[in-house]
PDB file of C-alpha atoms in Angstrom:
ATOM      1  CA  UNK J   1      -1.881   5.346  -2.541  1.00 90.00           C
ATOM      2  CA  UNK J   2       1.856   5.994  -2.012  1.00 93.00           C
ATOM      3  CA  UNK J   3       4.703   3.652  -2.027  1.00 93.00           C
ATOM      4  CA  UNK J   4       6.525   2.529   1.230  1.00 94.00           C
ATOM      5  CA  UNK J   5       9.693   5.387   2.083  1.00 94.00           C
ATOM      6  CA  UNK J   6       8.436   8.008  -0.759  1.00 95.00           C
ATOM      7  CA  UNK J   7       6.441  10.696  -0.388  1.00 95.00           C
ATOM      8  CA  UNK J   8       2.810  11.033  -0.301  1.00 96.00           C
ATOM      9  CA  UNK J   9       0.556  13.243  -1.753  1.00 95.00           C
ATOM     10  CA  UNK J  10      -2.951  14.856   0.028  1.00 95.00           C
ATOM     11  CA  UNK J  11      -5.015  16.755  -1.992  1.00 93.00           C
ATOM     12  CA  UNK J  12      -7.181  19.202   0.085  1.00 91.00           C
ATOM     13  CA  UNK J  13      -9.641  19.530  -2.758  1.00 88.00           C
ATOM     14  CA  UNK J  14      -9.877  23.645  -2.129  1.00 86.00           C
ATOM     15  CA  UNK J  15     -10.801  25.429  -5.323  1.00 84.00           C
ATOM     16  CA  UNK J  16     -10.771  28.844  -3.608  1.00 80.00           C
ATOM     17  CA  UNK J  17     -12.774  30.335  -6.372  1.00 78.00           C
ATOM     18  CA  UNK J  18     -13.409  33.181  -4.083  1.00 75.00           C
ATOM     19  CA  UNK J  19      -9.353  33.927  -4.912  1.00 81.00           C
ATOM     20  CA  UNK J  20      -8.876  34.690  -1.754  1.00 80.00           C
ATOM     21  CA  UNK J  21      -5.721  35.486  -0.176  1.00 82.00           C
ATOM     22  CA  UNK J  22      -3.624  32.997   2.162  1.00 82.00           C
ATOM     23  CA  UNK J  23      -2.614  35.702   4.450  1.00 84.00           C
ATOM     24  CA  UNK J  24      -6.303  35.590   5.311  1.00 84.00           C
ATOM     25  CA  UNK J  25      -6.281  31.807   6.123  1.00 89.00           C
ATOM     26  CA  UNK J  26      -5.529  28.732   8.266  1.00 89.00           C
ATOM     27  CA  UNK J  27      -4.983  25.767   6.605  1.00 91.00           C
ATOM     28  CA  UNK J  28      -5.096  22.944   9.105  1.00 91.00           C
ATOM     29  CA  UNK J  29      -4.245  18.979   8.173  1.00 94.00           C
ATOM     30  CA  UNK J  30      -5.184  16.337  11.029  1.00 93.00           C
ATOM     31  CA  UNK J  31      -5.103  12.989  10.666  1.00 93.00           C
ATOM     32  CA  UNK J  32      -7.241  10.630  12.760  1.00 86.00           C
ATOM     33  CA  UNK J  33     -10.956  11.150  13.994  1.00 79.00           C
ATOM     34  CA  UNK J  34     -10.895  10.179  17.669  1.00 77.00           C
ATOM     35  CA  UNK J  35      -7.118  10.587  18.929  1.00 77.00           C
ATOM     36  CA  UNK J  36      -6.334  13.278  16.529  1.00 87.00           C
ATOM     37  CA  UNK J  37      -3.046  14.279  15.570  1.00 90.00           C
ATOM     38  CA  UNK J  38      -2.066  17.731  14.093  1.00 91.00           C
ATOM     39  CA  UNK J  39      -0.168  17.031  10.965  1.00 93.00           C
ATOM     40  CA  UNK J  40       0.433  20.580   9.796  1.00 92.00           C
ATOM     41  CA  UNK J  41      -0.642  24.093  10.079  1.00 91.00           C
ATOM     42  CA  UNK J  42      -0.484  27.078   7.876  1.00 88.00           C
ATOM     43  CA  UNK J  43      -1.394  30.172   9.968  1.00 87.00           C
ATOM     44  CA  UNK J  44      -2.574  33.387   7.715  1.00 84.00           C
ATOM     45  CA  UNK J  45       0.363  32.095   5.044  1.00 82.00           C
ATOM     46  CA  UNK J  46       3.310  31.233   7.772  1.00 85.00           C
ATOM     47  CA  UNK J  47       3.952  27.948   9.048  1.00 85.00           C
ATOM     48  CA  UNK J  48       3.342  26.703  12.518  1.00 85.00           C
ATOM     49  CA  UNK J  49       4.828  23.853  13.973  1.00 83.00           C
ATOM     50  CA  UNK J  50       3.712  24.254  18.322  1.00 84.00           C
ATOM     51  CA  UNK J  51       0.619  22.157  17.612  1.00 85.00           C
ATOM     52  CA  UNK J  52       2.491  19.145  15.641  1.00 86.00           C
ATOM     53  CA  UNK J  53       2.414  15.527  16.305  1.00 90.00           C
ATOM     54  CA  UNK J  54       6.150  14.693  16.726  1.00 90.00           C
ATOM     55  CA  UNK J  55       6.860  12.339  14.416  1.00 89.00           C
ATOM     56  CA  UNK J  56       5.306  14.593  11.709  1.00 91.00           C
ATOM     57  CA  UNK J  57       7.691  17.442  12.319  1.00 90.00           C
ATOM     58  CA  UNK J  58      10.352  18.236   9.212  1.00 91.00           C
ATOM     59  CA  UNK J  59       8.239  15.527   7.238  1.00 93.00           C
ATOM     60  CA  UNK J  60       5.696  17.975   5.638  1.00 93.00           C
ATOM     61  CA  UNK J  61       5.270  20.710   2.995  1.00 92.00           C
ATOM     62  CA  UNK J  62       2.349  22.273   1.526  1.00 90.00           C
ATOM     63  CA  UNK J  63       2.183  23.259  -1.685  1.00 88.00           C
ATOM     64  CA  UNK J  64      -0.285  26.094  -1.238  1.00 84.00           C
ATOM     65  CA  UNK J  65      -0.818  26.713  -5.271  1.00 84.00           C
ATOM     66  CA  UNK J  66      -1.933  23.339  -5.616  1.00 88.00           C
ATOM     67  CA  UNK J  67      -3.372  22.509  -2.048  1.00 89.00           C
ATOM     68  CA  UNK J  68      -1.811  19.361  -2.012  1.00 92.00           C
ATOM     69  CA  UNK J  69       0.092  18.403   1.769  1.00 94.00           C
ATOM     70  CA  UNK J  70       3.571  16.228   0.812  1.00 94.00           C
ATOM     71  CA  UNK J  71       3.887  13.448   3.759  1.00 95.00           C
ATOM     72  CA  UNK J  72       7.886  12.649   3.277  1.00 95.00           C
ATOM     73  CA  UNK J  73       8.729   9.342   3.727  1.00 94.00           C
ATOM     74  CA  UNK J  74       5.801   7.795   4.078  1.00 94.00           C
ATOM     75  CA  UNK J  75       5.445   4.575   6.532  1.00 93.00           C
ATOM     76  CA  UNK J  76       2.993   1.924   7.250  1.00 93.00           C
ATOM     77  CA  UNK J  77       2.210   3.868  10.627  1.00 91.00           C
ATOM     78  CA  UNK J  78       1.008   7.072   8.695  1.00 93.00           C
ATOM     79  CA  UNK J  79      -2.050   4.884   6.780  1.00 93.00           C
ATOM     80  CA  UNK J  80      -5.007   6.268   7.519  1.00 93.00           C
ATOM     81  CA  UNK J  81      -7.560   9.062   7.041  1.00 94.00           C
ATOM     82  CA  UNK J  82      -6.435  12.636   6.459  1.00 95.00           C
ATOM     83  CA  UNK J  83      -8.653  15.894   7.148  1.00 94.00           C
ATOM     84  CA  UNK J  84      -7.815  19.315   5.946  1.00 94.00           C
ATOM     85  CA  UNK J  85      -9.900  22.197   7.045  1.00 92.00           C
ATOM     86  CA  UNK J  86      -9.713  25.586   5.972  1.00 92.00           C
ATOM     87  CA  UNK J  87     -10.551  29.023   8.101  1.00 90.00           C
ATOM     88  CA  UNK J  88     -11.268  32.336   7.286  1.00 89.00           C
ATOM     89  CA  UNK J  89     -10.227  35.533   9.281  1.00 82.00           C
ATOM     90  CA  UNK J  90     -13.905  36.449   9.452  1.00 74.00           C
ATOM     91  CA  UNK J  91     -14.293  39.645  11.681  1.00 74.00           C
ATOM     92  CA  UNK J  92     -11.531  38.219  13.913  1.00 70.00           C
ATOM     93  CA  UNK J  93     -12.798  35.296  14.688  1.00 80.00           C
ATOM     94  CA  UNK J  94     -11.836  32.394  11.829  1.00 84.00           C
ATOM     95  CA  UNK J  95     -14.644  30.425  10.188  1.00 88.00           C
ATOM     96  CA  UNK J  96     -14.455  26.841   8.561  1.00 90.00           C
ATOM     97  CA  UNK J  97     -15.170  27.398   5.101  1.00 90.00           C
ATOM     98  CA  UNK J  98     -13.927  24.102   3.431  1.00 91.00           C
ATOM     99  CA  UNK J  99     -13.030  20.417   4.733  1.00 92.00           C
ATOM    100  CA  UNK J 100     -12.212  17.597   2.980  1.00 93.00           C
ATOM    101  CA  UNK J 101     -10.856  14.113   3.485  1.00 93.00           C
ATOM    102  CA  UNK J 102      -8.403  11.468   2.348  1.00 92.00           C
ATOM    103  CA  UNK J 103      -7.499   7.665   2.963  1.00 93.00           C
ATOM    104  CA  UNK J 104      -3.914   7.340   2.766  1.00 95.00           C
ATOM    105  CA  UNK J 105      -2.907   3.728   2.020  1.00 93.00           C
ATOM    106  CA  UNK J 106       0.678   2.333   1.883  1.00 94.00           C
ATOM    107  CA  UNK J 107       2.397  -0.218  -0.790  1.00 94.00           C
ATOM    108  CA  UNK J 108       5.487  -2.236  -1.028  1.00 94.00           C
ATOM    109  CA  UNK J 109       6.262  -4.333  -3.377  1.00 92.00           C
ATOM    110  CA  UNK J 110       6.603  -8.174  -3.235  1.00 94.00           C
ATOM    111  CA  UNK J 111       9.618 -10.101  -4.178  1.00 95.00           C
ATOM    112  CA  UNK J 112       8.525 -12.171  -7.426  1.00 95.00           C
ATOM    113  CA  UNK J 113       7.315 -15.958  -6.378  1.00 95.00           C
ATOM    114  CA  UNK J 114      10.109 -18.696  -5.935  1.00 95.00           C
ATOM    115  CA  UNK J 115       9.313 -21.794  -5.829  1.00 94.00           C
ATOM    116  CA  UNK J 116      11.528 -24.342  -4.864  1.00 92.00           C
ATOM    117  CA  UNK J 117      11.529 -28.362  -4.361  1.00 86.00           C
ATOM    118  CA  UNK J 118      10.767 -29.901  -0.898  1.00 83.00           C
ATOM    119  CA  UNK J 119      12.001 -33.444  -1.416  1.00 75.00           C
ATOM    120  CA  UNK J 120      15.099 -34.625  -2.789  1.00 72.00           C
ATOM    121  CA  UNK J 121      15.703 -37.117  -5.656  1.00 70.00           C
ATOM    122  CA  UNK J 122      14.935 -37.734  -9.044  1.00 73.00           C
ATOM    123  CA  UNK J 123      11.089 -38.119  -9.505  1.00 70.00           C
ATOM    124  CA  UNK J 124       9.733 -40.807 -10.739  1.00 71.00           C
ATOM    125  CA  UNK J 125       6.319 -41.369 -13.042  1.00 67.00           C
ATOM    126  CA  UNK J 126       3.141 -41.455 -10.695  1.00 72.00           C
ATOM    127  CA  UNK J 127       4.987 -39.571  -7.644  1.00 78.00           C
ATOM    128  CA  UNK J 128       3.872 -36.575  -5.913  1.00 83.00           C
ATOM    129  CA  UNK J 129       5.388 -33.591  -6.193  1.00 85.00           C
ATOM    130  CA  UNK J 130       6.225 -31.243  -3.510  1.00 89.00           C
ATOM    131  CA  UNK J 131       6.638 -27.927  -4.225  1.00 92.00           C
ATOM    132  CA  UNK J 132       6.621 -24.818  -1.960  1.00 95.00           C
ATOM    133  CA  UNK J 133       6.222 -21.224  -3.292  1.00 95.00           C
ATOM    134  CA  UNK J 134       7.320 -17.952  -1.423  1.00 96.00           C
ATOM    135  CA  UNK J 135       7.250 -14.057  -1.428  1.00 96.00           C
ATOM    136  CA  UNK J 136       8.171 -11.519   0.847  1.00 95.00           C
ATOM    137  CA  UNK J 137       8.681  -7.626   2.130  1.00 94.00           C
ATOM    138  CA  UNK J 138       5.393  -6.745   0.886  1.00 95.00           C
ATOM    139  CA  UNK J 139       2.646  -4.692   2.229  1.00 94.00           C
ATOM    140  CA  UNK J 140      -0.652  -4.883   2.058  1.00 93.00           C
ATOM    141  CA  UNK J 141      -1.296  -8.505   2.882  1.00 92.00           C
ATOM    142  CA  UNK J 142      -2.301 -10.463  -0.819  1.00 92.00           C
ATOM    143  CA  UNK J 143      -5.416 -12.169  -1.676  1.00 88.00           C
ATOM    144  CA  UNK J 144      -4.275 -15.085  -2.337  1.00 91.00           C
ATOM    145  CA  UNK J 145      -1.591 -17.387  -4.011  1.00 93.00           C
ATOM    146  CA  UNK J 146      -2.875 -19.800  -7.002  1.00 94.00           C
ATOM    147  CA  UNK J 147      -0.602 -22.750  -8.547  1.00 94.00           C
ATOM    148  CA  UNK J 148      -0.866 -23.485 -12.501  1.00 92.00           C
ATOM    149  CA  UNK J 149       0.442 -26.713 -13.834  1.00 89.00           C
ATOM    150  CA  UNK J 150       0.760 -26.457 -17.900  1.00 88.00           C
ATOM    151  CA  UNK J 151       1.167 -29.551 -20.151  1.00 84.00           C
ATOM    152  CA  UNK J 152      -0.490 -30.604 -23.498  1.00 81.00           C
ATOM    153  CA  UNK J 153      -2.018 -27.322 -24.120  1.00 82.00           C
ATOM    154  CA  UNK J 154      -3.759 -27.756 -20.854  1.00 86.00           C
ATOM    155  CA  UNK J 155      -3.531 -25.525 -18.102  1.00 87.00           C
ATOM    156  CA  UNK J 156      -5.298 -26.694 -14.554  1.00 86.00           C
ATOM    157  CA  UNK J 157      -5.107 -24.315 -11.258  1.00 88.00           C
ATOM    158  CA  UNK J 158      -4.661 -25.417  -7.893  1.00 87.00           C
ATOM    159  CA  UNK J 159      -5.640 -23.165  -4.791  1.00 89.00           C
ATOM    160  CA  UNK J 160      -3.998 -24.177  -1.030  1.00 90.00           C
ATOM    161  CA  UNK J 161      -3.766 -22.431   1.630  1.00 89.00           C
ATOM    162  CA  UNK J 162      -1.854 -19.396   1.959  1.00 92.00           C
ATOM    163  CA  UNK J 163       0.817 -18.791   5.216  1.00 94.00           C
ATOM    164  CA  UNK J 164       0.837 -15.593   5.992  1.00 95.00           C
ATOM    165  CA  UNK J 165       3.952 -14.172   8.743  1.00 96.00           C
ATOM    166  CA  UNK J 166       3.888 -10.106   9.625  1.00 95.00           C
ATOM    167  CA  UNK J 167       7.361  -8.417  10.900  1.00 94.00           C
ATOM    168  CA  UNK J 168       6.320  -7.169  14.282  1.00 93.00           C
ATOM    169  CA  UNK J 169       8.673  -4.522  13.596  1.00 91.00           C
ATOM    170  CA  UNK J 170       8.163  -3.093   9.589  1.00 91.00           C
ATOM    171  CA  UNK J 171       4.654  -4.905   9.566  1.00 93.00           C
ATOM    172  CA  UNK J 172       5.805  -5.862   5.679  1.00 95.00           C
ATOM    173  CA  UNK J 173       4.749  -9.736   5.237  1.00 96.00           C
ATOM    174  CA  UNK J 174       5.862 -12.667   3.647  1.00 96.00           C
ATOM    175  CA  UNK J 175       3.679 -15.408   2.115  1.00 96.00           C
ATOM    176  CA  UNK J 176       4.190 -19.064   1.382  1.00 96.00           C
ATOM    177  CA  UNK J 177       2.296 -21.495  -0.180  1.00 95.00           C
ATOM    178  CA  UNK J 178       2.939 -25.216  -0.856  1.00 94.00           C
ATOM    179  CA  UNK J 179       1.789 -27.737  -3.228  1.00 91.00           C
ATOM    180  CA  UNK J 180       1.698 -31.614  -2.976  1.00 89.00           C
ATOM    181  CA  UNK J 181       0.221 -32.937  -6.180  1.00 84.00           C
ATOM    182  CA  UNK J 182       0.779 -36.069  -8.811  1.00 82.00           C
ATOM    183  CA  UNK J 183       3.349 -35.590 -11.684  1.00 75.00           C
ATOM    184  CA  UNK J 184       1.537 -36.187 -15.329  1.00 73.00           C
ATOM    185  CA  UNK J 185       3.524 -39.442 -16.591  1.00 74.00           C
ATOM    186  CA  UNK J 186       5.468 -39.062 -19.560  1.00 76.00           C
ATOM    187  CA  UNK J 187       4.536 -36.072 -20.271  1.00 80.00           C
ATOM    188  CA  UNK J 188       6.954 -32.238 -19.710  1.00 84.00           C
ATOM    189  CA  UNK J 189       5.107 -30.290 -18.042  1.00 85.00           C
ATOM    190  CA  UNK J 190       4.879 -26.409 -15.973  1.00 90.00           C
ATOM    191  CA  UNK J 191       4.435 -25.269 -12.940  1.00 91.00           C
ATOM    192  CA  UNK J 192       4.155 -21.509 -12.006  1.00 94.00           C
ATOM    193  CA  UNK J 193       3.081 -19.829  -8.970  1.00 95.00           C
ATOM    194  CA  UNK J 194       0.560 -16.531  -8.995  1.00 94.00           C
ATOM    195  CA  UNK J 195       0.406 -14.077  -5.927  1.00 94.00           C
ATOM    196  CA  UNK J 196      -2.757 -12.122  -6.542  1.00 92.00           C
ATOM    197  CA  UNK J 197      -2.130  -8.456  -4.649  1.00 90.00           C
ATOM    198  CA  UNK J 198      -5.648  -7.248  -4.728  1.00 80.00           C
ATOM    199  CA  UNK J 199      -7.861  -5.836  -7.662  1.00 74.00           C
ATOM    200  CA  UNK J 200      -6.059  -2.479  -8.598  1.00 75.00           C
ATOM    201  CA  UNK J 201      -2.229  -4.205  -7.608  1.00 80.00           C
ATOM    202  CA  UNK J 202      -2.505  -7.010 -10.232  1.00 86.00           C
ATOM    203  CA  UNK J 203      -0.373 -10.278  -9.545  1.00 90.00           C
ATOM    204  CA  UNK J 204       3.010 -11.294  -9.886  1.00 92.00           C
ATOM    205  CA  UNK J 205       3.770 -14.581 -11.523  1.00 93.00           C
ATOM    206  CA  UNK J 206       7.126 -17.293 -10.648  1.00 93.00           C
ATOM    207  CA  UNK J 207      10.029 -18.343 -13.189  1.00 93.00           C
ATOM    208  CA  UNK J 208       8.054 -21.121 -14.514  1.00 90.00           C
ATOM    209  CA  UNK J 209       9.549 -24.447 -13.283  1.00 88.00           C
ATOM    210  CA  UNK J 210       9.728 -27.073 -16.005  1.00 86.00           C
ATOM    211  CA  UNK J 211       9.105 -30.563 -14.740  1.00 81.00           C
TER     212      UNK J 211
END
């Protein structure tokens, strides 16, 4: 995983127990499986850029102690799956003697939940509330976005449906969810909004909005 604009890094997984020298091999890093696109090339320990994709020119480095690629500025259109293969000068001719691959996948992170009224007035006892909650610039689409309404000790969760709008352009999206639902009489109460990113991103939680 990288984050949106940093840089990302591809291990090649090469433990090159056999020490051997770089002079005597080509490191090769493609991305794709079908329409594949050279990503960069290390030619008996001297870089060569002929073969590169264009738009990964002056974006990569390869830290050959490690074997780890750095993708520079990574974007949402670089996601994908990344192959390195390494060749050795065998008798002339080079022979694969290691591949490996890795699943690049992009995050940016969401603007915290606002919520914010959709009705005007002062609310009265037995009135529905209307409530709308929002997020945006984030990438990669959310699970889900769950309401919680707090009051006397009780907490009850509310699930509606989830908009869901993707910028043709940076493909980040924002997400909106609203909430119609009867105001406990007498009675102060909370309401917050969750966004729930996925399993390893966690969620981000609203200001809470006392009613």
């Amino acid at each position: 995983k990288s984050f949106l604009n940093h840089t990302a890094y591809l291990s090649c997984y090469f433990p090159n127990s056999q020490k051997t020298d770089i002079t005597d091999l080509r490191v090769f890093w493609q991305k794709g499986q079908t329409a594949v696109e050279v990503v960069h090339e290390v030619n008996y320990g001297q870089e060569k850029h002929d073969n590169l994709s264009p738009k990964y020119i002056n974006r990569t480095k390869m830290d050959m102690d490690k074997w780890t690629l750095q993708l520079l500025n990574a974007g949402i259109g670089d996601e994908g799956q990344y192959t390195c293969i390494v060749q050795h000068r065998d008798k002339g001719s080079p022979k694969v003697i290691h591949t490996s691959e890795c699943l690049l996948h992009i995050i940016a992170n969401y603007s915290q939940p606002e919520i914010a009224w959709l009705h005007t007035g002062k609310l009265k006892p037995n009135e529905y509330l209307n409530l709308s909650c929002s997020s945006s610039g984030g990438y990669p689409e959310p699970k889900q976005m769950t309401w919680l309404m707090s009051y006397e000790n009780h907490t009850h969760p509310f699930t509606r449906p989830m908009g869901v709008l993707q910028d043709a352009v940076t493909k980040l999206y924002n997400v909106t969810s609203k909430l119609n639902v009867l105001v406990p009489p007498n009675t102060p109460a909370n309401i917050s909004c969750l966004l729930h990113l996925g399993e390893q991103l966690g969620s981000l939680v609203s200001v809470p909005l006392g009613i």
